[in-house]
Amino acid sequence: MADRSGVAGERKSLFGADAGPALAMGGPAFFLLLLFLIGPFFAGIAFSFTNQRLVSPDPTEFVGLRNYSRLLRFSVLRLEPLVDEETGELMRDEEGGLEYPRSREFTRDEENYPRLTGLTEWFNIHIRQKRYVILAGDPAFIKALVHNFYFALVIIPLQSAVGLILALAVNQKMAGRNYFRTIYFSPVVTSMVVISIVWTFLYDANNGLINAFLADFGIEAVNWLGNPTTAMPAIMIMSIWQGCGLQMMLFLAGLQSIPDSLYEAASIDGANAWEEFRFITLPGLRSTMIFNFITITIAAFQLFTQPFVMTGGGPNESTTTVILRMRTEGFREQRIGYASAIAVVFFLIILAINLVQRYVLREEE
Amino acid sequence: MKLRLWSIVALLVVATVLVTACGGGPAPEPTEAPGAAPTEEESKPAEDESAGTTKVSMWSHAAGNPKEIGAVEQMIADFNGQQDDYEIVLESFPQESYNDSVQGAAIAGDLPCILDLDGPTVPNFAWSEYIQPLPVSEAELDEIGIIPQDVGRYKGTVYSLGQFDVALLIYGRKSVLEKYDIRIPTLDEPWTKEEFDEILKTLQDSGEFEYALDVNAGWTGEWWPYAMGPMLWSFGGGMIDRDTYLTAEATLNGPEAQAWGEWFQALFEKGYVNPNPADIEGFNQGRVALWYNGSWSADPATEAWGDDLLFLPAVDFGEGPKIGAGSWQWAISATCEEADGAWEFISYMMEPEQIALMSETTALIPTTPDGAALTETFSEGGKYRVFYEMLDRFAMVRPRTPAYLTISSEFEQATTLIRDGGNALDALDDAVDAIERDIEDNDGYGFEE
Amino acid sequence: MENQQALDVATMRRRKLVSRILTVVSQYAIHAFLVFIFAFPLLFMFASSLKETNAQIFRDLRSLRAFVPVGEVSLLNYRAVFENSRFPRFLFNSVVIAAATVGLGLLVNSLAAYTLSRLKWPGRKIVLSIIIATLIIPGQAIMIPMLMLVSRLPRLSLVEGALVQGWQNSYSVLVLPFLAGAWNIFLFYTNFQNIPYELDEAALVDGASRLEIFRHVIVPNSGPVFATVAINTFLGSWNMFLWATMTIQSEELRPVMLGLQYFFQRDTPWGQVMAYTTLITLPMLLVFFAFQGAFVKSMATTGLKG
């Protein structure tokens, strides 16, 4: 942007010549954002330090960091295998595995283990006959966070790649390509709720179309939304299907901004299609790709509607996301204070990721 | 040029003002009941000629369900036509999002006078002081004869009354039971746990059915505590200690509860039950032998099997057969200024004729014996009389505590985890921890040590 | 000799022709495949909306019959949509709300982006960063505080002829909180950044005010981004659901997504659900088709300056 300090500034005021018009023109938008977006967010931050409930006869109390402590607490418990008191031998269960005391005995023993009170088991690992139990204040939240990362890490490259492929396909000079482009984009403008409903049918374990197609190739039917291993991938596939049209549009614009002269020069030099792609196309698309990455990341962490409509977070909570947890805690179990704490922590996590992304992917101007 | 820009801006500003000012406002228009005519009876003589009719707002969750809404509108039309003091004004909502709407209105302080609430949520609304106690005495309740499980209470005080309820039962077919030499259970002699295990094995091994039993295991939400809770109770377990309402330890994760959890899990492990049915047609299409479901499916099932259809009582797992109770109940919001009018209408709705009307239209079970007697289906000898008796004998309410919202959510999580193969005791332990923590966070929800 | 050369040229031409045909055919084949992939769910939705019974829908699911309206087809489900819910009213509401949101939103957001892009004032960079940061705030996090806020704001009510408290049950609660959008402002901003400043300078020299520059320099050069933001805003408004369930109580004001809930019951009539979703998807697609030319053009300027 050109520096405008040299331009004839009519009224030099303390706030700069443009402050007045800026306030008048930008004022409404900034005011609305402040009132309806930033204000409520700060209210949420305030709630996170209280025990605010959705509906409650008791006045809301300030509880300090209790919500955060519950959310972020961690502890590791080392358990020794149980020993038969009489024989002094290790006790074994039916399948020959070692037995251990239940971690609950410690987490509910406030007298002897006050630091472990209120924690629940997240998972455990065995190292040399000892069981290490990782305890956390809210394992459900941590699992949801893991699911968010899982989703994002798969979606970001795949959705970009698919979008790029579509853009390349549509970029070819052929009749009707505008129609193709429109059709590939149409899922983007359809309501996610509608899409989720329709895809629930397609994913149906017994009668679903997708299983029917697989059957034609001799693949056994998959219980897409009922099997914890396949549920999240199923949602991923659907999400990529819905969103890649936007990536396609962006890449298309990017492709069309690469000057033809570069390609001509390359073909004169005898480069083949693959080399052209690697050395001209990809670098030319760099800024588009960065933009895509950043925007898909932000969108990926907001995952809510698909699991909300299709699986309710299950099966076995394998599709629970942080936003879904926020809704369960806040709306269904009415713990607004706690849900707000989740929101704040989540916001900070995504902000950190965003900043790191922008730094790593930055272009030298 | 400038003029045109400013006129556009002015137009937009005017548009904003109009748009923001337009709205339904708190007083929606009264709905027309289909074909309702004011009753022939003399309306109550107006005490005071100059007093206008007071409008009383009311919400129902039944939008999209033409039969139920039709019945509600009919009652309102009749009531409005019969007297001049009060005019009930209805707003109906689709069931799926009704709870969200009620919560939203509660936060905004904008609840209607009369609203229907799902039975188990009534204690929570009462504790939150969003509804007020109903001015009805125990003697009056006895006179009406309402099934106790359909009175919504919190710490003993009455907050809501239900006109109808549903029963849980096992749908079966006579020909199937006879073919495999299975005893047909009666209300006095239901199947025992051992019998039931045998029966399931026989039916599954026969190979005639995809699954021996269907329990709608693919549903989400309140179905789990409503339908699976009673089985837990029949085993001797519970969701919370009903003496103190303060702890769940040893109740929800004690040996009886564990036994239930493991038995329930085994149903899926042995392949007797489909963990995620695609639709509810399994039984009606003959792919499933027995169907554990509510009485609301009685009509379609009768259509499918006619005389071959059997309505079987729930299984006695040790503590007697238990089925869920408590459906939509009418309550009065705390901010209602026309509470007298609201109560008049609610008591009107609990009269036998109105209960019968609601029941006949919706095929839901009436909650008073007088009301049942007036219906064709639920009176003695009526085709669905057995549902009324099941309700009367086996119904057990879900825990009457504000903590129920958490209990319901945690119970659903635990049970679906068990269905999916998770460790039963761990799942129940987690639920207990979460429930007790919630109760502690809320200072016992009004219950004292 | 000449004959040989002519023969070679002919062969080469033929080969070229053959390879061209092959390329074109394979291109179209790929596209046909892709078209199917991207269109089939919506085709399924439309085909199901014409089938009368749930049983039929489920039966046809397994095969290509899912996409084709065969069997007992009729407009029965569409009739049911109109009978069982007040669809025309819901449609009207959604259109009004979306139009107001788009109209006012375009104005408000473009002006704000203009001040960020062209005007110089203290704190400009900070405000820009804050706005970009708000893109991360999840909607669920602010829903409850927003509800509390909105229920306490005063509003002018024509119905009651006075100032009443609370915005619930009005169009404004579905419009005003969503007028200013960080994403839309950002789209405008990156687009404006690509308009050469020399144009502004020229106008300034001619004595134009900032507002006039906006009208005559910026806006005419931004047709595409206006179209994009319009589509974006329309989409957001049309698909709004959760917020509406909590704030709208009167049936008169329900938008279209809420009406969909009428059809979810214990024994959901899926054909009717599909009919309803078809009816609400169509306007969205129409709006997009109308604006897509400009939309594509605007993509050229987005993403170049991340």
Coordinates of N, CA, C and O in Angstrom, one line a residue, chain B residues 20-159:
Chain B
T20 N -36.9 -4.2 12.0 CA -36.7 -4.4 13.4 C -38.0 -4.3 14.2 O -38.1 -5.0 15.2
A21 N -38.8 -3.4 13.8 CA -40.0 -3.2 14.6 C -41.0 -4.3 14.3 O -41.9 -4.7 15.2
C22 N -41.0 -4.9 13.1 CA -42.0 -6.0 12.8 C -41.7 -7.2 13.6 O -40.6 -7.7 13.7
G23 N -42.7 -7.8 14.1 CA -42.5 -9.0 14.8 C -43.8 -9.5 15.4 O -44.7 -8.7 15.5
G24 N -43.8 -10.7 15.7 CA -45.1 -11.3 16.2 C -45.4 -10.7 17.6 O -46.6 -10.6 18.0
G25 N -44.5 -10.2 18.3 CA -44.8 -9.7 19.7 C -45.2 -10.9 20.6 O -45.3 -12.0 20.1
P26 N -45.3 -10.6 21.8 CA -45.6 -11.7 22.8 C -47.0 -12.3 22.7 O -47.3 -13.2 23.3
A27 N -47.9 -11.6 21.9 CA -49.2 -12.2 21.9 C -49.6 -12.7 20.5 O -50.1 -11.9 19.7
P28 N -49.4 -13.9 20.3 CA -49.7 -14.5 19.0 C -51.2 -14.6 18.8 O -51.9 -14.6 19.8
E29 N -51.6 -14.7 17.5 CA -53.1 -14.8 17.3 C -53.6 -16.2 17.7 O -52.9 -17.2 17.6
P30 N -54.8 -16.2 18.2 CA -55.4 -17.5 18.5 C -55.6 -18.3 17.3 O -55.9 -17.8 16.2
T31 N -55.5 -19.6 17.5 CA -55.6 -20.5 16.4 C -57.0 -21.0 16.2 O -57.7 -21.1 17.2
E32 N -57.4 -21.3 15.0 CA -58.7 -21.8 14.8 C -58.7 -23.3 14.9 O -57.9 -24.0 14.3
A33 N -59.6 -23.8 15.7 CA -59.6 -25.3 15.9 C -60.4 -25.8 14.7 O -61.4 -25.2 14.4
P34 N -60.0 -26.9 14.1 CA -60.7 -27.4 12.9 C -62.1 -27.8 13.3 O -62.3 -28.7 14.1
G35 N -63.1 -27.2 12.7 CA -64.5 -27.7 12.8 C -65.0 -27.6 14.2 O -65.9 -28.3 14.6
A36 N -64.4 -26.7 15.1 CA -64.9 -26.7 16.4 C -66.1 -25.7 16.5 O -65.9 -24.6 16.1
A37 N -67.1 -26.1 17.2 CA -68.2 -25.1 17.4 C -68.3 -24.9 18.9 O -68.1 -25.8 19.6
P38 N -68.7 -23.7 19.3 CA -68.9 -23.5 20.7 C -69.9 -24.5 21.2 O -70.9 -24.8 20.6
T39 N -69.7 -24.9 22.4 CA -70.7 -25.9 23.0 C -72.1 -25.3 23.2 O -72.2 -24.1 23.4
E40 N -73.0 -26.2 23.2 CA -74.4 -25.7 23.4 C -74.7 -25.2 24.8 O -75.6 -24.5 25.0
E41 N -73.9 -25.7 25.7 CA -74.2 -25.3 27.1 C -74.1 -23.9 27.3 O -73.5 -23.1 26.6
E42 N -74.8 -23.4 28.4 CA -74.8 -22.0 28.7 C -73.4 -21.6 29.1 O -72.8 -22.3 30.0
S43 N -72.9 -20.6 28.6 CA -71.6 -20.2 29.1 C -71.8 -19.6 30.4 O -72.8 -19.1 30.8
K44 N -70.7 -19.6 31.2 CA -70.7 -19.0 32.5 C -71.2 -17.6 32.4 O -70.6 -16.8 31.6
P45 N -72.2 -17.2 33.2 CA -72.6 -15.8 33.2 C -71.5 -14.9 33.5 O -70.8 -15.1 34.5
A46 N -71.2 -13.9 32.7 CA -70.1 -13.0 33.0 C -70.4 -12.2 34.3 O -71.5 -11.6 34.4
E47 N -69.5 -12.3 35.2 CA -69.7 -11.6 36.5 C -69.8 -10.2 36.3 O -70.6 -9.5 36.8
D48 N -68.8 -9.7 35.5 CA -68.7 -8.2 35.3 C -68.8 -7.9 33.9 O -67.9 -8.3 33.1
E49 N -69.8 -7.3 33.4 CA -70.0 -7.0 32.0 C -68.8 -6.3 31.4 O -68.4 -6.5 30.3
S50 N -68.2 -5.4 32.2 CA -67.2 -4.6 31.6 C -65.8 -5.3 31.5 O -64.9 -4.9 30.8
A51 N -65.7 -6.4 32.3 CA -64.3 -7.1 32.3 C -64.1 -7.8 30.9 O -64.9 -8.5 30.5
G52 N -63.0 -7.4 30.3 CA -62.7 -8.1 29.1 C -62.2 -9.5 29.3 O -61.8 -9.8 30.4
T53 N -62.0 -10.3 28.2 CA -61.5 -11.6 28.4 C -60.0 -11.5 28.6 O -59.3 -10.8 27.8
T54 N -59.5 -12.2 29.6 CA -58.0 -12.2 29.8 C -57.4 -13.2 28.9 O -57.9 -14.4 28.9
K55 N -56.4 -12.9 28.2 CA -55.7 -13.8 27.4 C -54.7 -14.6 28.2 O -53.9 -14.0 28.9
V56 N -54.7 -15.9 28.0 CA -53.7 -16.7 28.7 C -52.9 -17.5 27.6 O -53.4 -18.2 26.8
S57 N -51.6 -17.2 27.6 CA -50.8 -17.8 26.6 C -50.4 -19.3 26.9 O -50.3 -19.7 28.0
M58 N -50.3 -20.1 25.8 CA -50.0 -21.5 26.0 C -49.1 -22.0 24.9 O -49.3 -21.7 23.8
W59 N -48.2 -22.9 25.3 CA -47.4 -23.5 24.3 C -47.6 -25.0 24.3 O -47.8 -25.6 25.3
S60 N -47.5 -25.6 23.1 CA -47.5 -27.1 23.0 C -46.4 -27.5 22.1 O -46.0 -26.8 21.2
H61 N -45.9 -28.7 22.4 CA -44.7 -29.2 21.6 C -45.1 -30.0 20.4 O -44.3 -30.6 19.7
A62 N -46.4 -30.0 20.1 CA -46.9 -31.0 19.1 C -47.1 -30.5 17.7 O -47.7 -31.2 16.9
A63 N -46.5 -29.4 17.3 CA -46.6 -29.0 16.0 C -46.0 -30.0 15.0 O -45.0 -30.7 15.3
G64 N -46.6 -30.2 13.9 CA -46.2 -31.2 13.0 C -46.8 -32.6 13.3 O -46.7 -33.5 12.5
N65 N -47.6 -32.7 14.3 CA -48.3 -33.9 14.7 C -49.8 -33.5 14.6 O -50.3 -33.2 15.6
P66 N -50.4 -33.7 13.5 CA -51.7 -33.1 13.3 C -52.8 -33.6 14.3 O -53.6 -32.9 14.7
K67 N -52.6 -34.9 14.7 CA -53.6 -35.5 15.5 C -53.6 -34.8 16.9 O -54.6 -34.3 17.5
E68 N -52.3 -34.7 17.4 CA -52.2 -34.2 18.8 C -52.6 -32.7 18.8 O -53.3 -32.3 19.7
I69 N -52.1 -32.0 17.8 CA -52.4 -30.6 17.8 C -53.8 -30.4 17.6 O -54.4 -29.5 18.2
G70 N -54.4 -31.2 16.8 CA -55.9 -31.1 16.6 C -56.6 -31.2 17.9 O -57.6 -30.5 18.2
A71 N -56.2 -32.2 18.7 CA -56.9 -32.4 20.0 C -56.7 -31.2 20.9 O -57.7 -30.7 21.6
V72 N -55.5 -30.7 21.0 CA -55.2 -29.5 21.8 C -56.1 -28.3 21.4 O -56.7 -27.7 22.2
E73 N -56.1 -28.1 20.1 CA -56.9 -27.0 19.6 C -58.4 -27.2 19.9 O -59.1 -26.2 20.2
Q74 N -58.8 -28.4 19.8 CA -60.2 -28.6 20.1 C -60.5 -28.3 21.6 O -61.5 -27.6 21.9
M75 N -59.7 -28.7 22.5 CA -59.9 -28.4 23.9 C -59.9 -26.9 24.1 O -60.8 -26.4 24.9
I76 N -59.0 -26.3 23.5 CA -58.9 -24.8 23.7 C -60.2 -24.2 23.1 O -60.8 -23.3 23.8
A77 N -60.6 -24.6 22.0 CA -61.8 -24.0 21.4 C -63.0 -24.2 22.3 O -63.8 -23.3 22.5
D78 N -63.2 -25.4 22.8 CA -64.3 -25.7 23.7 C -64.2 -24.9 24.9 O -65.2 -24.3 25.3
F79 N -63.1 -24.8 25.5 CA -62.9 -24.0 26.7 C -63.2 -22.6 26.5 O -63.9 -21.9 27.3
N80 N -62.6 -22.0 25.4 CA -62.8 -20.6 25.1 C -64.3 -20.3 24.9 O -64.8 -19.3 25.3
G81 N -65.0 -21.3 24.3 CA -66.4 -21.1 23.9 C -67.3 -21.2 25.1 O -68.3 -20.6 25.2
Q82 N -66.8 -21.9 26.2 CA -67.7 -22.1 27.3 C -67.7 -21.0 28.3 O -68.6 -21.0 29.1
Q83 N -66.8 -20.1 28.3 CA -66.7 -19.1 29.3 C -66.1 -17.8 28.8 O -65.4 -17.9 27.7
D84 N -66.3 -16.7 29.4 CA -65.8 -15.5 28.9 C -64.7 -14.9 29.7 O -64.1 -13.9 29.3
D85 N -64.3 -15.5 30.8 CA -63.2 -14.9 31.6 C -61.9 -15.0 31.0 O -61.1 -14.1 31.0
Y86 N -61.6 -16.2 30.4 CA -60.3 -16.4 29.9 C -60.3 -16.9 28.4 O -61.2 -17.6 28.0
E87 N -59.3 -16.4 27.7 CA -59.1 -16.9 26.3 C -57.7 -17.5 26.2 O -56.7 -16.8 26.4
I88 N -57.7 -18.8 25.9 CA -56.4 -19.5 25.8 C -55.9 -19.2 24.4 O -56.6 -19.4 23.4
V89 N -54.6 -18.8 24.3 CA -54.0 -18.5 23.0 C -52.9 -19.5 22.8 O -51.9 -19.5 23.6
L90 N -52.9 -20.2 21.8 CA -51.9 -21.3 21.6 C -50.8 -21.0 20.6 O -51.0 -20.3 19.6
E91 N -49.6 -21.4 20.9 CA -48.5 -21.3 20.0 C -47.9 -22.7 20.0 O -47.5 -23.3 21.1
S92 N -47.8 -23.3 18.8 CA -47.2 -24.7 18.9 C -45.9 -24.8 18.2 O -45.5 -24.0 17.3
F93 N -45.1 -25.7 18.7 CA -43.7 -25.8 18.3 C -43.4 -27.3 17.9 O -44.0 -28.2 18.4
P94 N -42.5 -27.5 16.9 CA -42.1 -28.8 16.6 C -41.3 -29.5 17.8 O -40.5 -28.8 18.4
Q95 N -41.5 -30.7 18.0 CA -41.0 -31.4 19.1 C -39.4 -31.4 19.2 O -38.9 -31.2 20.2
E96 N -38.8 -31.6 18.1 CA -37.4 -31.7 18.0 C -36.7 -30.5 18.7 O -35.7 -30.6 19.3
S97 N -37.2 -29.3 18.4 CA -36.5 -28.1 18.9 C -37.3 -27.4 20.0 O -36.9 -26.4 20.4
Y98 N -38.3 -28.1 20.5 CA -39.1 -27.5 21.5 C -38.3 -27.1 22.8 O -38.4 -26.1 23.3
N99 N -37.5 -28.1 23.2 CA -36.7 -27.8 24.4 C -35.8 -26.6 24.2 O -35.6 -25.8 25.1
D100 N -35.2 -26.5 23.1 CA -34.3 -25.3 22.8 C -35.1 -24.0 22.9 O -34.7 -23.0 23.5
S101 N -36.3 -24.1 22.4 CA -37.2 -22.9 22.4 C -37.6 -22.5 23.8 O -37.6 -21.4 24.2
V102 N -37.9 -23.6 24.6 CA -38.2 -23.3 26.0 C -37.1 -22.8 26.8 O -37.2 -21.8 27.5
Q103 N -35.9 -23.3 26.6 CA -34.7 -22.8 27.3 C -34.5 -21.4 26.9 O -34.2 -20.5 27.7
G104 N -34.6 -21.1 25.6 CA -34.3 -19.8 25.1 C -35.3 -18.8 25.8 O -34.9 -17.7 26.2
A105 N -36.6 -19.2 25.8 CA -37.6 -18.3 26.4 C -37.3 -18.2 27.9 O -37.5 -17.1 28.5
A106 N -36.9 -19.2 28.5 CA -36.6 -19.2 30.0 C -35.5 -18.2 30.3 O -35.6 -17.3 31.2
I107 N -34.4 -18.2 29.4 CA -33.4 -17.2 29.6 C -33.8 -15.8 29.4 O -33.5 -14.9 30.1
A108 N -34.7 -15.7 28.4 CA -35.2 -14.4 28.1 C -36.3 -13.9 29.0 O -36.8 -12.8 28.9
G109 N -36.7 -14.8 29.9 CA -37.8 -14.4 30.8 C -39.1 -14.3 30.2 O -40.0 -13.5 30.6
D110 N -39.3 -15.1 29.1 CA -40.5 -14.9 28.3 C -41.3 -16.1 28.1 O -41.9 -16.4 27.1
L111 N -41.4 -16.9 29.2 CA -42.2 -18.2 29.1 C -43.7 -17.9 29.0 O -44.2 -16.9 29.6
P112 N -44.5 -18.7 28.4 CA -45.9 -18.5 28.3 C -46.5 -18.9 29.7 O -45.8 -19.5 30.5
C113 N -47.8 -18.7 29.8 CA -48.5 -19.1 31.1 C -48.5 -20.6 31.2 O -48.1 -21.1 32.2
I114 N -49.1 -21.2 30.2 CA -49.2 -22.7 30.3 C -48.2 -23.3 29.3 O -48.1 -22.8 28.2
L115 N -47.5 -24.3 29.7 CA -46.6 -24.9 28.8 C -46.5 -26.4 29.1 O -46.7 -26.8 30.3
D116 N -46.3 -27.2 28.1 CA -46.1 -28.6 28.5 C -44.6 -28.9 28.5 O -43.8 -28.4 27.8
L117 N -44.3 -29.7 29.5 CA -42.9 -30.1 29.8 C -42.8 -31.6 29.8 O -43.7 -32.3 30.3
D118 N -41.7 -32.1 29.4 CA -41.5 -33.6 29.5 C -41.3 -33.9 31.0 O -40.5 -33.3 31.7
G119 N -42.1 -34.8 31.5 CA -42.2 -35.2 32.9 C -40.9 -35.1 33.7 O -40.8 -34.4 34.7
P120 N -39.9 -35.8 33.3 CA -38.7 -35.9 34.1 C -38.0 -34.5 34.2 O -37.1 -34.4 35.1
T121 N -38.3 -33.6 33.3 CA -37.6 -32.3 33.4 C -38.3 -31.3 34.4 O -37.7 -30.3 34.7
V122 N -39.5 -31.7 34.9 CA -40.2 -30.8 35.7 C -39.5 -30.5 37.0 O -39.5 -29.3 37.4
P123 N -38.8 -31.4 37.7 CA -38.1 -31.0 38.9 C -37.1 -29.9 38.6 O -36.9 -29.0 39.4
N124 N -36.4 -30.0 37.5 CA -35.4 -29.0 37.2 C -36.0 -27.7 37.0 O -35.5 -26.7 37.5
F125 N -37.1 -27.6 36.3 CA -37.8 -26.3 36.1 C -38.3 -25.8 37.4 O -38.3 -24.6 37.6
A126 N -38.8 -26.7 38.3 CA -39.3 -26.3 39.5 C -38.2 -25.7 40.4 O -38.3 -24.6 41.0
W127 N -37.1 -26.4 40.4 CA -35.9 -25.9 41.2 C -35.4 -24.6 40.7 O -35.0 -23.7 41.5
S128 N -35.5 -24.4 39.4 CA -35.0 -23.2 38.8 C -36.0 -22.0 39.0 O -35.7 -20.9 38.6
E129 N -37.1 -22.3 39.6 CA -38.1 -21.4 39.9 C -38.7 -20.8 38.6 O -39.0 -19.6 38.5
Y130 N -38.8 -21.6 37.6 CA -39.4 -21.1 36.3 C -40.9 -21.6 36.2 O -41.6 -21.2 35.3
I131 N -41.3 -22.5 37.1 CA -42.7 -22.8 37.1 C -43.2 -22.7 38.6 O -42.4 -22.8 39.5
Q132 N -44.5 -22.6 38.7 CA -45.0 -22.5 40.1 C -45.8 -23.7 40.4 O -46.3 -24.4 39.6
P133 N -46.0 -23.9 41.7 CA -46.7 -25.1 42.2 C -48.2 -25.0 41.7 O -48.7 -23.9 41.6
L134 N -48.8 -26.1 41.5 CA -50.2 -26.1 41.0 C -51.1 -26.1 42.3 O -50.8 -26.8 43.3
P135 N -52.1 -25.3 42.2 CA -53.0 -25.2 43.4 C -54.0 -26.3 43.5 O -55.2 -26.2 43.3
V136 N -53.5 -27.5 43.7 CA -54.3 -28.7 43.8 C -54.0 -29.5 45.1 O -52.8 -29.6 45.4
S137 N -55.0 -30.0 45.7 CA -54.7 -30.7 47.0 C -54.6 -32.2 46.7 O -55.0 -32.6 45.7
E138 N -54.0 -32.9 47.7 CA -53.9 -34.3 47.5 C -55.3 -35.0 47.4 O -55.5 -35.9 46.6
A139 N -56.2 -34.4 48.1 CA -57.6 -35.0 48.1 C -58.1 -34.8 46.7 O -58.7 -35.8 46.1
E140 N -57.9 -33.7 46.1 CA -58.4 -33.5 44.7 C -57.8 -34.5 43.8 O -58.4 -35.0 42.9
L141 N -56.5 -34.7 44.0 CA -55.8 -35.6 43.1 C -56.4 -37.0 43.2 O -56.6 -37.7 42.2
D142 N -56.7 -37.4 44.5 CA -57.3 -38.7 44.7 C -58.6 -38.8 44.0 O -58.9 -39.8 43.4
E143 N -59.3 -37.7 44.0 CA -60.7 -37.7 43.4 C -60.5 -37.9 41.9 O -61.3 -38.7 41.3
I144 N -59.6 -37.2 41.3 CA -59.4 -37.3 39.9 C -58.9 -38.8 39.6 O -59.2 -39.3 38.5
G145 N -58.2 -39.3 40.5 CA -57.7 -40.7 40.4 C -56.6 -40.8 39.4 O -56.3 -41.9 38.9
I146 N -55.8 -39.7 39.2 CA -54.7 -39.7 38.3 C -53.6 -40.7 38.7 O -53.4 -40.9 39.9
I147 N -53.1 -41.4 37.8 CA -52.0 -42.3 38.1 C -50.8 -41.5 38.7 O -50.4 -40.5 38.1
P148 N -50.4 -41.9 39.9 CA -49.4 -41.0 40.6 C -48.1 -40.7 39.8 O -47.6 -39.7 39.9
Q149 N -47.8 -41.7 38.9 CA -46.5 -41.4 38.2 C -46.7 -40.3 37.1 O -45.7 -39.9 36.5
D150 N -47.9 -39.9 36.9 CA -48.1 -38.8 36.0 C -48.4 -37.5 36.6 O -48.8 -36.5 36.0
V151 N -48.1 -37.4 37.9 CA -48.1 -36.1 38.6 C -46.6 -35.7 38.7 O -45.8 -36.4 39.3
G152 N -46.3 -34.5 38.2 CA -44.9 -34.1 38.3 C -44.7 -33.4 39.7 O -45.4 -32.4 40.1
R153 N -43.7 -33.9 40.4 CA -43.5 -33.4 41.7 C -42.0 -33.1 41.9 O -41.1 -33.7 41.3
Y154 N -41.7 -32.1 42.8 CA -40.4 -31.8 43.2 C -40.5 -31.6 44.7 O -41.2 -30.8 45.2
K155 N -39.7 -32.5 45.4 CA -39.8 -32.5 46.9 C -41.2 -32.5 47.4 O -41.6 -31.9 48.4
G156 N -42.0 -33.3 46.7 CA -43.3 -33.6 47.2 C -44.4 -32.6 46.7 O -45.6 -33.0 46.6
T157 N -44.0 -31.4 46.3 CA -45.0 -30.5 45.8 C -45.4 -30.7 44.4 O -44.5 -31.1 43.6
V158 N -46.6 -30.5 44.1 CA -47.1 -30.8 42.7 C -46.8 -29.6 41.8 O -47.2 -28.5 42.1
Y159 N -46.2 -29.9 40.7 CA -45.9 -28.8 39.7 C -46.6 -29.1 38.3 O -46.6 -28.2 37.5

